[in-house]
Short mmCIF file of C-alpha atoms in Angstrom, two decimals:
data_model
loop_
_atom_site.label_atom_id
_atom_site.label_comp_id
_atom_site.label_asym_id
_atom_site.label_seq_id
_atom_site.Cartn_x
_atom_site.Cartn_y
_atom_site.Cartn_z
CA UNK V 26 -235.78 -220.09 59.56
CA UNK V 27 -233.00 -221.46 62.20
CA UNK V 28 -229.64 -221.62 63.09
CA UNK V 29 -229.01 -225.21 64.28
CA UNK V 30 -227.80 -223.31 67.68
CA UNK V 31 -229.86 -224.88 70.38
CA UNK V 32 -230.93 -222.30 73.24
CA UNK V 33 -232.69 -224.28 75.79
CA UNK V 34 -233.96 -227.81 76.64
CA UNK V 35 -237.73 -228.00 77.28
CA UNK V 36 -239.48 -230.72 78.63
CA UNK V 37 -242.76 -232.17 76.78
CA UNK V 38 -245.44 -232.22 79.25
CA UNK V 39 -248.08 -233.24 77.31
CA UNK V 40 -248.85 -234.67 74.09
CA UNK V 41 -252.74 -235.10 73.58
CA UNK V 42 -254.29 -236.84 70.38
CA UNK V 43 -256.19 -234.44 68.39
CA UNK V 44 -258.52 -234.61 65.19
CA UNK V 45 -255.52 -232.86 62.76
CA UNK V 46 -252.33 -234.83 64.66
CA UNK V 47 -251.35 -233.96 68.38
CA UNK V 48 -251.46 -230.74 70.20
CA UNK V 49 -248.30 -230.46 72.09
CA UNK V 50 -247.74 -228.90 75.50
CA UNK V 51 -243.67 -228.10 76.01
CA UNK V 52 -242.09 -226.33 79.48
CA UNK V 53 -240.12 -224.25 77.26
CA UNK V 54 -237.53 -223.84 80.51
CA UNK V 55 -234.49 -221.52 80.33
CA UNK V 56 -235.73 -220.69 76.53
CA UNK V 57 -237.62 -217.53 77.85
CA UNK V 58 -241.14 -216.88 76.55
CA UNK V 59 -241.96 -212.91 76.96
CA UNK V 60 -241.32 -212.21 73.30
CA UNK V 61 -243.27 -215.04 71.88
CA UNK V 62 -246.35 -214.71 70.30
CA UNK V 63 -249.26 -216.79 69.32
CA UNK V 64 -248.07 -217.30 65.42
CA UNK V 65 -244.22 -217.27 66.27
CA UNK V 66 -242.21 -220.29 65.50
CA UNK V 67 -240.01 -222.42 67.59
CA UNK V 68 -238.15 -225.39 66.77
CA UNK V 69 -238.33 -228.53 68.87
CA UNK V 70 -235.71 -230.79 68.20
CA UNK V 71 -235.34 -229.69 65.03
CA UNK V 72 -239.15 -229.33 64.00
CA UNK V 73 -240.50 -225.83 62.96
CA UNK V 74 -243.85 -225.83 65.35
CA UNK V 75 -246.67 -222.61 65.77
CA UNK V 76 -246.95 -221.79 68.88
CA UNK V 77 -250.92 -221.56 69.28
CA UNK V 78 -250.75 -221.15 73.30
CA UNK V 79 -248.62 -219.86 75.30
CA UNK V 80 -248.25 -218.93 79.37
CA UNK V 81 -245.14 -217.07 81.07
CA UNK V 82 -243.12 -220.97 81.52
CA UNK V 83 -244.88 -223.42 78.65
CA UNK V 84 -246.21 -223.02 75.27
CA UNK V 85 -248.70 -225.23 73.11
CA UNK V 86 -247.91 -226.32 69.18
CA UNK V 87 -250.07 -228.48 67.16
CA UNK V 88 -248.36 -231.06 64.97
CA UNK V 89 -249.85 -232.72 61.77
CA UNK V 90 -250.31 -235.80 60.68
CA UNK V 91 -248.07 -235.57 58.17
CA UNK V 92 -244.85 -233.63 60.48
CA UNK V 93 -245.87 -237.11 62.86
CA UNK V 94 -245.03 -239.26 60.28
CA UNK V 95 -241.77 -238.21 59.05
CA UNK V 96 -240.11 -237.31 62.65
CA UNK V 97 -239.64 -238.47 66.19
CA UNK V 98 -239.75 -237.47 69.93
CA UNK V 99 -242.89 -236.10 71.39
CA UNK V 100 -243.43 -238.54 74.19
CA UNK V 101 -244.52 -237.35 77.15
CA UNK V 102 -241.46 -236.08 79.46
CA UNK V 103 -239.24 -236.12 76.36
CA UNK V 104 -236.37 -233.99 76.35
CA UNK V 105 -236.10 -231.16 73.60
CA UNK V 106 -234.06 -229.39 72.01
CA UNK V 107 -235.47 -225.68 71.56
CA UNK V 108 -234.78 -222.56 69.31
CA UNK V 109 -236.71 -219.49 68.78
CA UNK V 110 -237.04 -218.60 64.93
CA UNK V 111 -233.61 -216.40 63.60
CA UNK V 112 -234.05 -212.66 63.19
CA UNK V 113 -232.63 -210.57 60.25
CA UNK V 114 -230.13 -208.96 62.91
CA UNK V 115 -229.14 -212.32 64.51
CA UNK V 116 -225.79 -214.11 64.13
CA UNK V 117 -225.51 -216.95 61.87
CA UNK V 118 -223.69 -219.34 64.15
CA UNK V 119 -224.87 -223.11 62.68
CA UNK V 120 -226.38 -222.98 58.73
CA UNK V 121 -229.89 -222.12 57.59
CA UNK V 122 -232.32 -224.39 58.62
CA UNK V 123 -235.88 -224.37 58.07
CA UNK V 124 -237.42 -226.44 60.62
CA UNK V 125 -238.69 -228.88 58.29
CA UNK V 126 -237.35 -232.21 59.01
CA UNK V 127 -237.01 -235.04 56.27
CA UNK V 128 -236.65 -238.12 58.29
CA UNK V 129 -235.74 -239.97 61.31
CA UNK V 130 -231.96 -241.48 61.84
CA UNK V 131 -230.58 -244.01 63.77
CA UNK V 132 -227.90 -243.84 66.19
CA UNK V 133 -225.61 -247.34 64.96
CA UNK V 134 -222.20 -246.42 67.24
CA UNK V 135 -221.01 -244.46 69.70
CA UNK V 136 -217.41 -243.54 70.27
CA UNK V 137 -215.17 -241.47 73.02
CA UNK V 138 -213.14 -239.78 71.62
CA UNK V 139 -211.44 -238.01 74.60
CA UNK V 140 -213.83 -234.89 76.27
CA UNK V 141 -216.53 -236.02 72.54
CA UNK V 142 -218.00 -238.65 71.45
CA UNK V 143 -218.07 -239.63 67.67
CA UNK V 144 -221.77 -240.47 66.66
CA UNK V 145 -222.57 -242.71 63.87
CA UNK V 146 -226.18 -242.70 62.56
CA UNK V 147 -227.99 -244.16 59.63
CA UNK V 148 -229.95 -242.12 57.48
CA UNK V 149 -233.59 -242.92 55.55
CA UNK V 150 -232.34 -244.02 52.34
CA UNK V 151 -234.24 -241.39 49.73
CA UNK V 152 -231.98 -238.33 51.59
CA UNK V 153 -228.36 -240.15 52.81
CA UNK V 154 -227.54 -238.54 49.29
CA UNK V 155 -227.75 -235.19 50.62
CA UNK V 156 -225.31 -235.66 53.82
CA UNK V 157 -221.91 -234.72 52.41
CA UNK V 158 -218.68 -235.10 54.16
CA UNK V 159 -217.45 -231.46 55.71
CA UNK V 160 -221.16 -230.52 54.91
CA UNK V 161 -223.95 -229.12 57.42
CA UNK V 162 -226.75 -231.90 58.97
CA UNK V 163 -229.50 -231.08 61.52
CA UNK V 164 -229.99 -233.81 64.10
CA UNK V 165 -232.82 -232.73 66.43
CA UNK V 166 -232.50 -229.11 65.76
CA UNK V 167 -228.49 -228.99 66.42
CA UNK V 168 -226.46 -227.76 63.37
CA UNK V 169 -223.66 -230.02 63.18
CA UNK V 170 -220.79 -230.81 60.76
CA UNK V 171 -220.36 -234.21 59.19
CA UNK V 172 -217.00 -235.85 59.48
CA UNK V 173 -217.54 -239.11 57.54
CA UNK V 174 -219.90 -240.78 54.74
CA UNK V 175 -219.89 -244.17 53.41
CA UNK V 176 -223.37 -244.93 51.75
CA UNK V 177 -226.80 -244.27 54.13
CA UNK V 178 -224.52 -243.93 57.34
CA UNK V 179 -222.55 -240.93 58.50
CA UNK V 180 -220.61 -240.14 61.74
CA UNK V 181 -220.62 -236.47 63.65
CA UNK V 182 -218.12 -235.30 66.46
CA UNK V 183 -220.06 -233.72 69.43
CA UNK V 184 -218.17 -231.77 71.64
CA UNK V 185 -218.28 -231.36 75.41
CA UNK V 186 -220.72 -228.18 74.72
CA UNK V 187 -223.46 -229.79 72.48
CA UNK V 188 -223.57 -232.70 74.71
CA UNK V 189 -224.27 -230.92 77.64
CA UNK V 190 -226.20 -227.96 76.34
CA UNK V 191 -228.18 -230.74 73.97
CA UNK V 192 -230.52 -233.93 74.21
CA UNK V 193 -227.70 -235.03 72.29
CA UNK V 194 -225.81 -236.08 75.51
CA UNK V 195 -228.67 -238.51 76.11
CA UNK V 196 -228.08 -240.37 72.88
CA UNK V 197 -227.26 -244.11 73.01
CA UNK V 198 -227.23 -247.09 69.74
CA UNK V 199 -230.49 -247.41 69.24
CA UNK V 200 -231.98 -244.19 69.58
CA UNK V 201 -233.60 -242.17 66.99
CA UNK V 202 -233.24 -238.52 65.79
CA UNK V 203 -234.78 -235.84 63.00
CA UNK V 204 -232.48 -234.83 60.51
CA UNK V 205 -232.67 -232.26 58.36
CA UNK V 206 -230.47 -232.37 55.46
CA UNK V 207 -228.53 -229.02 54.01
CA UNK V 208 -231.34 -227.31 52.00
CA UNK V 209 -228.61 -225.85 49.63
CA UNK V 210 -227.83 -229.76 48.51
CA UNK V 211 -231.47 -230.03 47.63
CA UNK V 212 -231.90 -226.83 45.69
CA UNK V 213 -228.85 -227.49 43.49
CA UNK V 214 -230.50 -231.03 42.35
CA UNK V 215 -233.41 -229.44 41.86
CA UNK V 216 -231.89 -227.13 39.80
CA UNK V 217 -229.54 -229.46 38.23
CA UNK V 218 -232.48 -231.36 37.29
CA UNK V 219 -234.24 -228.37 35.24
CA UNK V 220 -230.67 -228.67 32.92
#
């Protein structure tokens, strides 16, 4: 489990093909590795990965087939977004999120906005329902707060903080992302469902 509140940028240094998926090798940076373990989680960019390796500066995660398929950004040199797994005695500062990302979005506009920039993105289809205006979204592993919905797209405000303590600073039309939708919004379906 997560917070959305990003604590480092890594650096993907390599990404090599392996029979299961991809075993990935991430300079974990400022994100500070002494009380990792082989078995802990991290997120990067929004993806809840095992760390399987580790040395005092990087850390190796293998990634499946199926986490490939439904998510973006492990090329070689990329740029992610890191956060170690929350502890029971943490602060809460984003939502809860689990690491486990339902799709890639698309970034369709970018706007200043003064000192932010307001993002518009298009969602897969099969989960825009979930993204709820005021509500929580994930977009590489940054909690954020939606301002605006209108069918599959939505729109988010970054501030001068995410964009500079974020990959999201490096975001331009065209580029993709991992969102994670609010969990809550799928649970109450589900439930509503059951009815």
């Amino acid at each position: 489990m997560f917070t959305g509140i990003v604590t480092a940028i890594g650096t993907v240094t390599a990404a090599v093909p392996a029979s299961g998926g991809l075993r990935l090798v991430v300079d974990a940076a400022g994100l500070g590795l002494k009380d990792v373990a082989v078995g802990d989680s991290i997120a990067v960019d929004g993806i809840c990965l095992t760390v399987a390796a580790r040395s005092a500066r990087n850390f190796e995660a293998d990634v499946s087939r199926e986490t490939l398929a439904c998510t973006s950004g492990f090329a070689r040199g990329g740029r992610v977004n890191l956060e170690k797994a929350l502890r029971a005695a943490d602060r809460l500062g984003g939502h809860l999120v689990s690491g486990h990302v339902d799709g890639v979005g698309i970034v369709t506009r970018m706007q200043r906005a003064g000192a932010n920039r307001v993002v518009a993105f298009r969602a897969p289809a099969q989960f825009a329902k979930y993204i709820a205006r005021k509500g929580s979204v994930t977009l590489n592993g940054v909690s954020l707060t939606v301002n605006a919905v209108n069918g599959v797209k939505f729109t988010v405000n970054l501030i001068p903080h995410t964009l500079a303590e974020t990959n999201l600073g490096e975001l331009g039309v065209g580029r993709r992302v991992n969102i994670e939708v609010d969990m809550l919004a799928r649970y109450v379906e589900r439930l509503h469902e059951k009815r």
